[in-house]
Tab-separated table of C-alpha atoms in Angstrom:
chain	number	residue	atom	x	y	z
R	1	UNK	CA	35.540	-25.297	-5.146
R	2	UNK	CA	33.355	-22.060	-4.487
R	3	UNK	CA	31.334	-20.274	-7.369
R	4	UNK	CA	29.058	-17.147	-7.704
R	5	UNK	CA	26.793	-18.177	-9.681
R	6	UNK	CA	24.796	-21.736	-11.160
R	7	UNK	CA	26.286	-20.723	-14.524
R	8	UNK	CA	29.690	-20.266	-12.832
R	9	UNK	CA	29.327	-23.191	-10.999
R	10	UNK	CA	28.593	-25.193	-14.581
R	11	UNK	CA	31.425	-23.481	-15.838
R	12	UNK	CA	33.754	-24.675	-13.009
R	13	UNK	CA	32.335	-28.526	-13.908
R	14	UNK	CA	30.446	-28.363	-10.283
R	15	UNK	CA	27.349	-30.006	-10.638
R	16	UNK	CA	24.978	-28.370	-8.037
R	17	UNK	CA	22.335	-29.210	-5.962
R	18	UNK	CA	19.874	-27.258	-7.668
R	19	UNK	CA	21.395	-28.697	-11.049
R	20	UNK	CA	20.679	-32.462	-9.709
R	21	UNK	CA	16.988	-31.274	-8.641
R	22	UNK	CA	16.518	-29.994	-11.842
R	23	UNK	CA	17.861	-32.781	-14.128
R	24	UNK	CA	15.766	-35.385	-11.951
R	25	UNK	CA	12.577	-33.108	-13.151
R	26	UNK	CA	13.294	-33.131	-16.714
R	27	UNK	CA	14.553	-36.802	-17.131
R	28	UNK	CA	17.947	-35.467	-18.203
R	29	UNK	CA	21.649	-36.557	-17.526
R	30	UNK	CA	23.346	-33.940	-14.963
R	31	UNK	CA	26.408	-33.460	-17.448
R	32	UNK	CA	24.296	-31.893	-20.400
R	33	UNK	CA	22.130	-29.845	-18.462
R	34	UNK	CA	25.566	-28.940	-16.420
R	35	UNK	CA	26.640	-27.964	-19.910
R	36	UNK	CA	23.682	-26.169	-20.750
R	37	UNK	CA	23.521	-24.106	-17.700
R	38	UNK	CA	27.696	-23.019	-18.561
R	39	UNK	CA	26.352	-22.201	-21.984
R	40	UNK	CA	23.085	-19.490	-20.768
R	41	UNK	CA	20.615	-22.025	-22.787
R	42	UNK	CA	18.999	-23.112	-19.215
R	43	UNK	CA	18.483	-20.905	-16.978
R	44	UNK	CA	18.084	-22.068	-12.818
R	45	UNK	CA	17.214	-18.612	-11.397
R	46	UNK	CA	17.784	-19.928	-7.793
R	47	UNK	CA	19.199	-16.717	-5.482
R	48	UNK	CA	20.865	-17.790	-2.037
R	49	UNK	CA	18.942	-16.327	-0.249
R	50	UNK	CA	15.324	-17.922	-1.451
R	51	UNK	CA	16.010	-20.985	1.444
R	52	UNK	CA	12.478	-23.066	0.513
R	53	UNK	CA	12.916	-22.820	-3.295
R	54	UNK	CA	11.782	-26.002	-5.082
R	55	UNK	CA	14.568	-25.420	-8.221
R	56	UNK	CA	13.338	-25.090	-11.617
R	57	UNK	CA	15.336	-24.843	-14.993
R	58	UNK	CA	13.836	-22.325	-17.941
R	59	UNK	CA	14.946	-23.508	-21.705
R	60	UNK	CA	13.223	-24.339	-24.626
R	61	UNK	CA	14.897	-27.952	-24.194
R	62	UNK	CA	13.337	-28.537	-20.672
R	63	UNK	CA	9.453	-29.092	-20.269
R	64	UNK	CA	8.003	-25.472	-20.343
R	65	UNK	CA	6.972	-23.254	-17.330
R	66	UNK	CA	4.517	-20.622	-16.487
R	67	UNK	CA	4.382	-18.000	-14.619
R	68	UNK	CA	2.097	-16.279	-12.371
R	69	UNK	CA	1.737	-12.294	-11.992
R	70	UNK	CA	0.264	-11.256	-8.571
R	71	UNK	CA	0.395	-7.908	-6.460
R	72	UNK	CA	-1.405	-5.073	-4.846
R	73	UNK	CA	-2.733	-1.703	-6.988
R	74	UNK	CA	-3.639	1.090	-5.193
R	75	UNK	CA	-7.513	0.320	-6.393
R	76	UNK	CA	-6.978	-3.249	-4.979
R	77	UNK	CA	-4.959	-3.445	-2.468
R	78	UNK	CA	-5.538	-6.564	-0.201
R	79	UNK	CA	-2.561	-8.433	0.760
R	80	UNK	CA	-4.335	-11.363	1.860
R	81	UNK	CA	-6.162	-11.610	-1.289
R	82	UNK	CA	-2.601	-11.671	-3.006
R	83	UNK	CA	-1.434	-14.084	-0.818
R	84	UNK	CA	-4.362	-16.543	-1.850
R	85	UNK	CA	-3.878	-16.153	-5.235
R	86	UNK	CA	-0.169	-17.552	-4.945
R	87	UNK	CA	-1.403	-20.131	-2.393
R	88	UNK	CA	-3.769	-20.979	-5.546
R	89	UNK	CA	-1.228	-20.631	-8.017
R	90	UNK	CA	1.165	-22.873	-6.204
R	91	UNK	CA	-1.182	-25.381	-6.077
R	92	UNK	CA	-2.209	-25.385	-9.294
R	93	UNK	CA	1.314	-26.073	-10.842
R	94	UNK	CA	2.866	-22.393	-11.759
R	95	UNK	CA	6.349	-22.391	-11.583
R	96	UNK	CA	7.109	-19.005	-10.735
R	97	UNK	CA	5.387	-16.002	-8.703
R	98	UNK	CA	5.941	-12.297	-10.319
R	99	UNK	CA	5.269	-9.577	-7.509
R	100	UNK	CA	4.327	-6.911	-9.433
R	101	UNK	CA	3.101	-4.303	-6.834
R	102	UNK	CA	2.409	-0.627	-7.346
R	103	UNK	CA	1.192	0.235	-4.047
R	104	UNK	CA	1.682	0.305	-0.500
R	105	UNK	CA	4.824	-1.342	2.129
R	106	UNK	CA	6.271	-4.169	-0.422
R	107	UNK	CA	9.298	-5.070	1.546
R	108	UNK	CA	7.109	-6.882	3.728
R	109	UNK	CA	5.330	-9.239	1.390
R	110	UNK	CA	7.798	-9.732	-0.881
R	111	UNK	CA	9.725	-10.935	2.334
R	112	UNK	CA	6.908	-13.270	3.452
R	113	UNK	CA	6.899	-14.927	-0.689
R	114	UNK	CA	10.800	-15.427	-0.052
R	115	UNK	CA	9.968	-17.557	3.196
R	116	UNK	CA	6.712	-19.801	1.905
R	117	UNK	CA	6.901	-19.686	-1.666
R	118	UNK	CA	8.761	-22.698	-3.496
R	119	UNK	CA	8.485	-21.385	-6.767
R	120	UNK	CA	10.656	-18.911	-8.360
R	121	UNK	CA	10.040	-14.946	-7.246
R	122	UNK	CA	10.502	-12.403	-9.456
R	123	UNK	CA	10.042	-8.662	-9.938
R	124	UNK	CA	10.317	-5.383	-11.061
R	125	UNK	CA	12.322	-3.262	-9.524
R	126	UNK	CA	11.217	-0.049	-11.411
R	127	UNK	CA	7.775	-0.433	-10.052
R	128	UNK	CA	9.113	-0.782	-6.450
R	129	UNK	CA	11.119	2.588	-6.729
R	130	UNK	CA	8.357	5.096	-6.495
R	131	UNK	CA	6.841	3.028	-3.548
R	132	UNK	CA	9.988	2.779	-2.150
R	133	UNK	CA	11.390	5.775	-1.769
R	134	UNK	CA	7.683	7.977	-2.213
R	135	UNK	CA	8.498	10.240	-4.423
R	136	UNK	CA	7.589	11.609	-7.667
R	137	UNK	CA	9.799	9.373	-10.634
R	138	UNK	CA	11.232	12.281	-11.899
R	139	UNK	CA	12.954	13.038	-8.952
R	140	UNK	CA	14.555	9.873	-8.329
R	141	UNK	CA	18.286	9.427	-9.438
R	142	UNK	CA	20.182	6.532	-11.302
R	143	UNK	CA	21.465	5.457	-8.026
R	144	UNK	CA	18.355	5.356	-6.464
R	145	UNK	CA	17.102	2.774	-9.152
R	146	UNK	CA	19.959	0.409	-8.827
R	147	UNK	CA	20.045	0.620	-5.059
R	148	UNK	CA	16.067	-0.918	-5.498
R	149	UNK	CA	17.633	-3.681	-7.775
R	150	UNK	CA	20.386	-4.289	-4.621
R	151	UNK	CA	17.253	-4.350	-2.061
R	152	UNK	CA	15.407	-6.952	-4.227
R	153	UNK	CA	18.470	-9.244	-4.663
R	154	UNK	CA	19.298	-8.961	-0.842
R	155	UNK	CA	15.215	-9.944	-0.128
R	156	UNK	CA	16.167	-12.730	-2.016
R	157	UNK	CA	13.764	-12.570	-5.618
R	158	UNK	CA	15.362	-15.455	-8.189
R	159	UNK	CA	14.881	-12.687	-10.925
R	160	UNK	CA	14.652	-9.328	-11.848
R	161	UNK	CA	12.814	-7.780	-14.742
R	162	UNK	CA	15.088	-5.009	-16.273
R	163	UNK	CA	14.262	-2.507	-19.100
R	164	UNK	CA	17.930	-2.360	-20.319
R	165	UNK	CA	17.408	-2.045	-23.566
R	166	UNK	CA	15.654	1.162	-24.356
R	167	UNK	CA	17.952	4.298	-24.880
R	168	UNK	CA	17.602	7.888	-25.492
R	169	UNK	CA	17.358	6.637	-29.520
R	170	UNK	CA	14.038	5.102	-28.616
R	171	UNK	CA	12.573	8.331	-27.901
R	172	UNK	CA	12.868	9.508	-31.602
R	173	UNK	CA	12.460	6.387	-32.752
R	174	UNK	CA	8.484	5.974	-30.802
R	175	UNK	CA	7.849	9.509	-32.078
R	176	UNK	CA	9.156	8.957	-35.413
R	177	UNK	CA	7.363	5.516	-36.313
R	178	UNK	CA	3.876	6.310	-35.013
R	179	UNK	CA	3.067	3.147	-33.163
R	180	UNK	CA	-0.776	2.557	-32.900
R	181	UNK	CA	0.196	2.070	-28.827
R	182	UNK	CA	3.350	3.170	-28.573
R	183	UNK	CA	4.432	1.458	-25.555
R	184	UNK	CA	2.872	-0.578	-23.569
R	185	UNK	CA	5.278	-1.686	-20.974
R	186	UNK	CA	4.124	-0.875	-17.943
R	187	UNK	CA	8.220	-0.747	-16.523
R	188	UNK	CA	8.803	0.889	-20.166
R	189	UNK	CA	6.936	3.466	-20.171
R	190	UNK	CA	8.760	4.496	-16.202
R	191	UNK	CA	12.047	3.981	-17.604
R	192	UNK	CA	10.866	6.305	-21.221
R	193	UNK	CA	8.880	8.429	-18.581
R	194	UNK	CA	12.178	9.410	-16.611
R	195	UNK	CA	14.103	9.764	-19.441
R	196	UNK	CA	12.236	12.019	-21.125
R	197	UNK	CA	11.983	14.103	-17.755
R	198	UNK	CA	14.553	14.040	-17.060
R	199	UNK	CA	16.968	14.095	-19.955
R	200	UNK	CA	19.384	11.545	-18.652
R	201	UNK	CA	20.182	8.257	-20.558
R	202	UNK	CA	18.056	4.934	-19.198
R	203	UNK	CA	20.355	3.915	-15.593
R	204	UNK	CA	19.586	0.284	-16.075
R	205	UNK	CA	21.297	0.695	-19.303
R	206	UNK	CA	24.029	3.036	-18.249
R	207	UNK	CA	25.114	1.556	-14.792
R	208	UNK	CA	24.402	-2.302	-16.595
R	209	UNK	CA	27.753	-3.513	-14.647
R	210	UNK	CA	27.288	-2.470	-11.538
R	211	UNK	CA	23.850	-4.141	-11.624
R	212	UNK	CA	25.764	-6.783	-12.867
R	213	UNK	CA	27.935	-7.155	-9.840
R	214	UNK	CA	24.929	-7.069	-7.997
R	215	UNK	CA	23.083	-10.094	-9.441
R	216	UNK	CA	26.588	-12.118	-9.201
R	217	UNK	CA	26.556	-11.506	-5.588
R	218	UNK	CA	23.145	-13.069	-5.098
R	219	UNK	CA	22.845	-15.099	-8.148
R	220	UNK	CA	20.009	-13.345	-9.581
R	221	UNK	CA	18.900	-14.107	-12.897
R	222	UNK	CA	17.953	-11.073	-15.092
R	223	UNK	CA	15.333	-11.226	-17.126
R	224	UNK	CA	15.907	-8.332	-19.751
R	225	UNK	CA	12.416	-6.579	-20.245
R	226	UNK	CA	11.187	-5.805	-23.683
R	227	UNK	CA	9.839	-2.338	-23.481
R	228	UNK	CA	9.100	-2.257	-26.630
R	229	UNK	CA	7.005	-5.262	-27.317
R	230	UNK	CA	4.259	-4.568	-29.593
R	231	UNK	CA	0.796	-3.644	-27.970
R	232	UNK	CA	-1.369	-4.594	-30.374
R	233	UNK	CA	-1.237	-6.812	-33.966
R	234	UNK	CA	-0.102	-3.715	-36.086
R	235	UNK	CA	3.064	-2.987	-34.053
R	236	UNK	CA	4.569	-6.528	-33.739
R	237	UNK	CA	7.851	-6.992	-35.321
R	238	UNK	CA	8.213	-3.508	-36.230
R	239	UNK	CA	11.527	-1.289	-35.919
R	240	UNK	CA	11.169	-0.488	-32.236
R	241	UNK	CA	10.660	-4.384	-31.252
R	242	UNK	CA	13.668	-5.427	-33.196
R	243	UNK	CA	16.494	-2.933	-32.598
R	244	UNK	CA	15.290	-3.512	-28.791
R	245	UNK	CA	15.874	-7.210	-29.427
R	246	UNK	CA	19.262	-6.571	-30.942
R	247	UNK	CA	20.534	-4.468	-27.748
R	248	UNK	CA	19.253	-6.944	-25.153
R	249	UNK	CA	21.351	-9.998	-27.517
R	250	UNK	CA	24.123	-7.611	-26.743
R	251	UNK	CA	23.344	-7.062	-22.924
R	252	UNK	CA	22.757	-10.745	-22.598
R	253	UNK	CA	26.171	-11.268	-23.818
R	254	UNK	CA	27.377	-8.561	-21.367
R	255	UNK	CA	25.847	-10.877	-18.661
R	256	UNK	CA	26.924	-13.762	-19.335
R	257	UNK	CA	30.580	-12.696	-18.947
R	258	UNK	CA	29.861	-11.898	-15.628
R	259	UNK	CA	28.501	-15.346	-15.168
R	260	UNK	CA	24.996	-13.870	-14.808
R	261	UNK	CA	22.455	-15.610	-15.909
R	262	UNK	CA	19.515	-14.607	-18.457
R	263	UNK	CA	16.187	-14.936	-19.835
R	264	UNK	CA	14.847	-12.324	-22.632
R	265	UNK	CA	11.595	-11.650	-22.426
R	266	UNK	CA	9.286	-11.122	-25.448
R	267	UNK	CA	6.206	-9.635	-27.202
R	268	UNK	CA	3.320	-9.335	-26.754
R	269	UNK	CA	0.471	-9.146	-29.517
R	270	UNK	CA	1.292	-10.983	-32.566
R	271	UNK	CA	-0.596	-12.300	-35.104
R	272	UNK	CA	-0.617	-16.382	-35.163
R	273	UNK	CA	1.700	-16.111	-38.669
R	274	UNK	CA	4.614	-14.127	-37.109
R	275	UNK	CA	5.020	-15.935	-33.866
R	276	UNK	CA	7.294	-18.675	-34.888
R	277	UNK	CA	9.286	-16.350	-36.854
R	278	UNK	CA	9.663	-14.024	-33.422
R	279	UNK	CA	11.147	-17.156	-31.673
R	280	UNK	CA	13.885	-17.591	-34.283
R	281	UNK	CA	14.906	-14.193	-34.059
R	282	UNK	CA	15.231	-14.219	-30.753
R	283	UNK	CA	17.581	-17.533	-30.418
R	284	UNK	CA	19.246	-15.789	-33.432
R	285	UNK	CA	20.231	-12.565	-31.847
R	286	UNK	CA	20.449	-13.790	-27.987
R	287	UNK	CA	22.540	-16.916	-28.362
R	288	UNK	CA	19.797	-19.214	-27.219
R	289	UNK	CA	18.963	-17.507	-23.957
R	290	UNK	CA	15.401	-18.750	-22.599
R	291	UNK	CA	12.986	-16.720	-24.066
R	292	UNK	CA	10.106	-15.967	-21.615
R	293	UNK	CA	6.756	-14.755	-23.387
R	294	UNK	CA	3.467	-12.581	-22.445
R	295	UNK	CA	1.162	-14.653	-24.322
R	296	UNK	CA	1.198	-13.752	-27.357
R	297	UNK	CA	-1.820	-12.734	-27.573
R	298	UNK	CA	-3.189	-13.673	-31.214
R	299	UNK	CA	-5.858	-10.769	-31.674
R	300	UNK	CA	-7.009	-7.511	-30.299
R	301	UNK	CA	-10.336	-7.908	-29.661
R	302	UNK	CA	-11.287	-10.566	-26.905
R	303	UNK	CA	-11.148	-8.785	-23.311
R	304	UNK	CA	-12.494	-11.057	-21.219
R	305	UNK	CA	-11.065	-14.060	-23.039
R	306	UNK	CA	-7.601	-13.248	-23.139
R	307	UNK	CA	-5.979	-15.989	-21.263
R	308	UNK	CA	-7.620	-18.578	-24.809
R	309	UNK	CA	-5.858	-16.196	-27.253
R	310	UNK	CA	-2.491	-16.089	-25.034
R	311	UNK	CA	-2.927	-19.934	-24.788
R	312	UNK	CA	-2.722	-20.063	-28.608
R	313	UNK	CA	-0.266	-18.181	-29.214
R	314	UNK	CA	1.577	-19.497	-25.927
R	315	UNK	CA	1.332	-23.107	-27.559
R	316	UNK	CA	2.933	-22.164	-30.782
R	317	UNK	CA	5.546	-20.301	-29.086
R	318	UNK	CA	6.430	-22.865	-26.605
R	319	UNK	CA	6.316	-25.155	-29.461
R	320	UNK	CA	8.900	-23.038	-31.601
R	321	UNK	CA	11.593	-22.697	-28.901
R	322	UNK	CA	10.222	-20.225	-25.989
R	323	UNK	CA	10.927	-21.575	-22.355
R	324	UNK	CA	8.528	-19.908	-20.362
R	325	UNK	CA	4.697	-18.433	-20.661
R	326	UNK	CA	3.406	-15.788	-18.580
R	327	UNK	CA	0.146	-16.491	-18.171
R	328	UNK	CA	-2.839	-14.119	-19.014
R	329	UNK	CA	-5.968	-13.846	-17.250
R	330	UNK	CA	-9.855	-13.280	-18.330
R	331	UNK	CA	-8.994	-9.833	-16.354
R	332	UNK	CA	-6.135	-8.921	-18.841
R	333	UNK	CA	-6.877	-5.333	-20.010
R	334	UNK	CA	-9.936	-5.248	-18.093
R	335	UNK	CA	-8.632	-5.187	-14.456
R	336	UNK	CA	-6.915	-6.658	-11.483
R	337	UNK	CA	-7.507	-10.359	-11.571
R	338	UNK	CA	-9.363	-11.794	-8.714
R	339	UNK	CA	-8.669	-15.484	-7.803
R	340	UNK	CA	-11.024	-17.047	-10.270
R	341	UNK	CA	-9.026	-15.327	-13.179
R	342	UNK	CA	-6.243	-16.186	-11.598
R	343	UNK	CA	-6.875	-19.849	-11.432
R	344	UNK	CA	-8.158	-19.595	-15.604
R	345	UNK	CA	-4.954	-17.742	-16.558
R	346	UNK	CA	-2.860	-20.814	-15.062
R	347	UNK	CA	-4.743	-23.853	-16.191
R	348	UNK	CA	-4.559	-21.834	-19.488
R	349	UNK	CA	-0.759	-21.181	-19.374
R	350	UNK	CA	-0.407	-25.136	-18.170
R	351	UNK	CA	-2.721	-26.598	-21.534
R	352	UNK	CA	-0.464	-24.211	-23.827
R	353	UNK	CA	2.710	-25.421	-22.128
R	354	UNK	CA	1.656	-29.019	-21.973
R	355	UNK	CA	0.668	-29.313	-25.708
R	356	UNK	CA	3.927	-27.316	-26.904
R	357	UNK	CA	6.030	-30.270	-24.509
R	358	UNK	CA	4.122	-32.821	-26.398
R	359	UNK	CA	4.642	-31.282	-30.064
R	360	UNK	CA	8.491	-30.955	-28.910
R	361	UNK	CA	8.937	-34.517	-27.734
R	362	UNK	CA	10.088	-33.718	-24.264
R	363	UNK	CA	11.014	-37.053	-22.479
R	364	UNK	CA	7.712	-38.235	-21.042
R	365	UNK	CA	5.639	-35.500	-21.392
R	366	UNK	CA	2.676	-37.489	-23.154
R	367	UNK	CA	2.949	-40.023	-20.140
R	368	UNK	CA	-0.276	-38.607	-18.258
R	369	UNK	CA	-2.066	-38.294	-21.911
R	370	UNK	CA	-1.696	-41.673	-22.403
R	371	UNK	CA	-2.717	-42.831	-18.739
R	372	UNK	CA	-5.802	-40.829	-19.624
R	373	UNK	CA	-6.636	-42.743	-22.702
R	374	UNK	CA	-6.420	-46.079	-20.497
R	375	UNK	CA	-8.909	-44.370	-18.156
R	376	UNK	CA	-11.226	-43.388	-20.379
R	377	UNK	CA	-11.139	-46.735	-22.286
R	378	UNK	CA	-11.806	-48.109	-19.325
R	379	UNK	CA	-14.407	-45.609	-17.661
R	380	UNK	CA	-12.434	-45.033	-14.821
R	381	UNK	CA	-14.296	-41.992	-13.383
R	382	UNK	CA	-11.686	-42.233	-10.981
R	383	UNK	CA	-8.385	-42.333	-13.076
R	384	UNK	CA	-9.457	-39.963	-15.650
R	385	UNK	CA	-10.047	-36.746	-11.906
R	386	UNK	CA	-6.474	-38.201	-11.151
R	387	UNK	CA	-5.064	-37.603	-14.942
R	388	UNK	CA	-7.141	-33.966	-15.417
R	389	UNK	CA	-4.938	-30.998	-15.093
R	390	UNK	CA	-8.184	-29.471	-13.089
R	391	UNK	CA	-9.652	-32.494	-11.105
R	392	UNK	CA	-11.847	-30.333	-8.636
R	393	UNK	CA	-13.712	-28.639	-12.168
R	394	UNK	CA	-13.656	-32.262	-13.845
R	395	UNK	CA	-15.376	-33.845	-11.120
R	396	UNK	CA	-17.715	-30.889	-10.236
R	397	UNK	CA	-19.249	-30.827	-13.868
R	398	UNK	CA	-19.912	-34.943	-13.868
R	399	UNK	CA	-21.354	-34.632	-10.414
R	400	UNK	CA	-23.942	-31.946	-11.592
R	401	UNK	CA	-24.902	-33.913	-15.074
R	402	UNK	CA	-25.043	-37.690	-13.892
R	403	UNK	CA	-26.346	-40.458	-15.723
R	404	UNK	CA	-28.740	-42.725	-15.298
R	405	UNK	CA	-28.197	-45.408	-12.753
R	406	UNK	CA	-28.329	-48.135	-15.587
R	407	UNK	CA	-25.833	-46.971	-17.441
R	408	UNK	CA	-23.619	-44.851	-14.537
R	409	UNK	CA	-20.079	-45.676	-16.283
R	410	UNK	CA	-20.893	-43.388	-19.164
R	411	UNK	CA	-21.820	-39.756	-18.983
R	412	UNK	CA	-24.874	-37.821	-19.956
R	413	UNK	CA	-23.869	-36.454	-23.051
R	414	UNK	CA	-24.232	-40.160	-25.263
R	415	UNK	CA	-25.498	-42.843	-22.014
R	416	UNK	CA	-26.348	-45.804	-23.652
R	417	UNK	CA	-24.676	-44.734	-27.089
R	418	UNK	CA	-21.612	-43.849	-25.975
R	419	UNK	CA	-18.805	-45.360	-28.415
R	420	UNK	CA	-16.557	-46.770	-25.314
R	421	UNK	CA	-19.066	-48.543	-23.800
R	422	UNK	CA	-20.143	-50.431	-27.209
R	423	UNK	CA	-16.793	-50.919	-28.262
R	424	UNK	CA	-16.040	-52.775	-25.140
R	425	UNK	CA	-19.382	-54.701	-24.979
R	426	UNK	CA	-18.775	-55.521	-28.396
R	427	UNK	CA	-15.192	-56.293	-28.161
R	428	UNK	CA	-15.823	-58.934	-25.036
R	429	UNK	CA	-18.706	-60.405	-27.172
R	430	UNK	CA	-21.488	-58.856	-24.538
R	431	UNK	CA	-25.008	-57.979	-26.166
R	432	UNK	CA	-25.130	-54.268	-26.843
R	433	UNK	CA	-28.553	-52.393	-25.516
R	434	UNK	CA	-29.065	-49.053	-26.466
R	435	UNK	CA	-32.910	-48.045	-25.460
């Protein structure tokens, strides 16, 4: 039996080969996640053309990914450099790769991600339209955007970021409700940008089917932007956020009866209080589509140590029902991130996710926690590097601080009075020397 799609597929009752990768992963029985995938509450963004993919599924009931945002500025613009930060990225366990370019010949590279990268691709097609077709925004047509979406698709990205759900309302409403940062979506402000230009209604919004069509033909998984999500702790949940929330539950309907599938992506800054409540919303008003988060960031006011307050609010997030984290770097508001922020945002990203797995009881995810408590009972140098989600830092900081030779199995922060060793010299009925 043929299919489109992996949601049309689940509908059909095919089971796919991405479906059987994925419900190996996640310890799960191919039937329910068949079902979930026919339902749009797991997401496998898997387009035919990505040959080397390593398949994924995104849903708050699977263990929780992270994604990685590379790509080229016109102040930094190094493909190489790019090209080692996903090498990096891969490595260190991200499960997707956003190209998120603003400069320069993208075809190329985005190509070259297709052929090496396992992981999920996605993009922005908004940004690419500009570059592509070099010329001011304002005099590019609706056509001209959706014919970037086709280009994508055909390259052979998993998903595509789309500001759908802004309108010619949201103009009124941004001046109207005097935001404290009105909107900081970099694809939001484009798509508000031409609009107001221009005059014209939003064309992701307006020609929705056709792209539609489009993302059948390739199974591309949308990922409806929120242009709208709040900028800073004063705007979260506001008006703006919320009627763009209601719109995309509409769109993601819309999808989904193309057999498309979805992801809904969210704020943002939010204060620690209101990001559970954000999560229920969301399943509320978009039927349970996989809800894939910037953050949130938790305060305004630590540049420089951004990827910590995205990992807070990432972990309470995760832990309330989003499916994926985009990670946040040290560079976030600051500047391009280099591969050392790179490498921070992940490992941050990957703690957030990993705790959030734990506090939802996903099958086995406390495994490696508890293969690290035998370790360290044990002072097993050795184990504990194999059981750190960073083993190269781990062992780096133990080799600079060593202890002293007679008591090498502990570290130098307690030597002779560390608790583990006592406990076990005690426990075996061994004399105990401390000085």
């Amino acid at each position: 039996m043929e299919y489109t799609t992996q949601m049309d597929a689940a509908r059909k009752g095919i089971i796919t080969p991405q479906m059987k990768i994925v419900a190996q992963k996640e310890y799960m029985e191919e039937e329910k996640l068949r079902a979930l995938v026919a339902e749009g509450k797991v997401a496998i963004c898997a387009n035919k053309n990505h040959k080397c993919l390593n398949p994924e599924g995104v849903g708050s009931m699977l263990k929780t990914k992270i994604n990685a945002n590379i790509g080229i500025s016109r102040d930094c613009k190094d493909y190489d450099i790019e090209m080692q930060k996903v090498l990096s990225a891969v490595k260190l366990g991200a499960d997707a790769i956003m190209d998120l370019s603003s400069h320069g010949n993208t075809e190329p590279f985005r190509k070259k991600l297709v052929e090496e990268c396992p992981c999920m691709i996605g993009t922005v097609p908004v940004y690419d339209s500009v570059i592509h077709y070099q010329r001011d925004l304002a005099t590019l047509t609706a056509k001209d955007f959706v014919d970037v979406v086709r280009l994508h698709a055909e390259n052979g990205v998993d998903f595509v970021t789309l500001h759908c759900g802004i309108t010619r309302k949201t103009i009124e409403q941004i001046k109207n409700h005097k935001r404290k940062m009105n909107i900081v979506s970099r694809g939001g402000s484009l798509v508000f940008a031409w609009m107001s230009m221009t005059g014209n209604e939003n064309p992701f919004y307006e020609c929705y089917d056709e792209i539609l069509d489009i993302c059948e033909q390739y199974d591309v998984t949308i990922s409806l932007g929120d242009a709208c999500r709040p900028g800073c702790l004063a705007d979260a949940t506001d008006v703006c956020q919320i009627e763009e929330l209601v719109r995309l539950g509409e769109l993601t309907k819309r999808a989904w009866a193309h057999n498309v599938q979805v992801m809904v992506e969210g704020p943002g800054h939010v204060p620690l209080n209101q990001v559970a409540a954000n999560m229920e919303v969301q399943k509320t008003l978009c039927g349970g589509a996989p809800f894939y988060v910037l953050g949130p960031l938790v305060t305004d006011i630590a540049p420089g140590y951004d990827h910590i307050t995205a990992a807070i609010g990432g972990a309470v997030a995760a832990m309330s029902g989003a499916s994926f984290l985009c990670y946040v770097t040290p560079a976030e508001h600051l500047a391009l991130p280099n591969v050392e922020d790179v490498k921070q945002g992940i490992i941050a990203s990957k703690i957030a996710a990993h705790a959030a797995d734990i506090a939802k009881g996903i099958p086995h995810a406390r495994d490696i926690d508890d293969r690290m408590a035998d370790a360290r009972r044990e002072l097993d140098w050795d184990k504990q590097f194999e059981c750190a989600m960073d083993p190269e830092t781990a062992k780096a900081i133990r080799d600079s601080r060593k202890p002293e030779d007679d008591h090498s199995d502990t570290c130098s922060m307690c030597g002779k009075f560390c608790a583990v060793r006592s406990m076990n010299k005690a426990l075996s009925g061994e004399y105990i020397d401390i000085l």
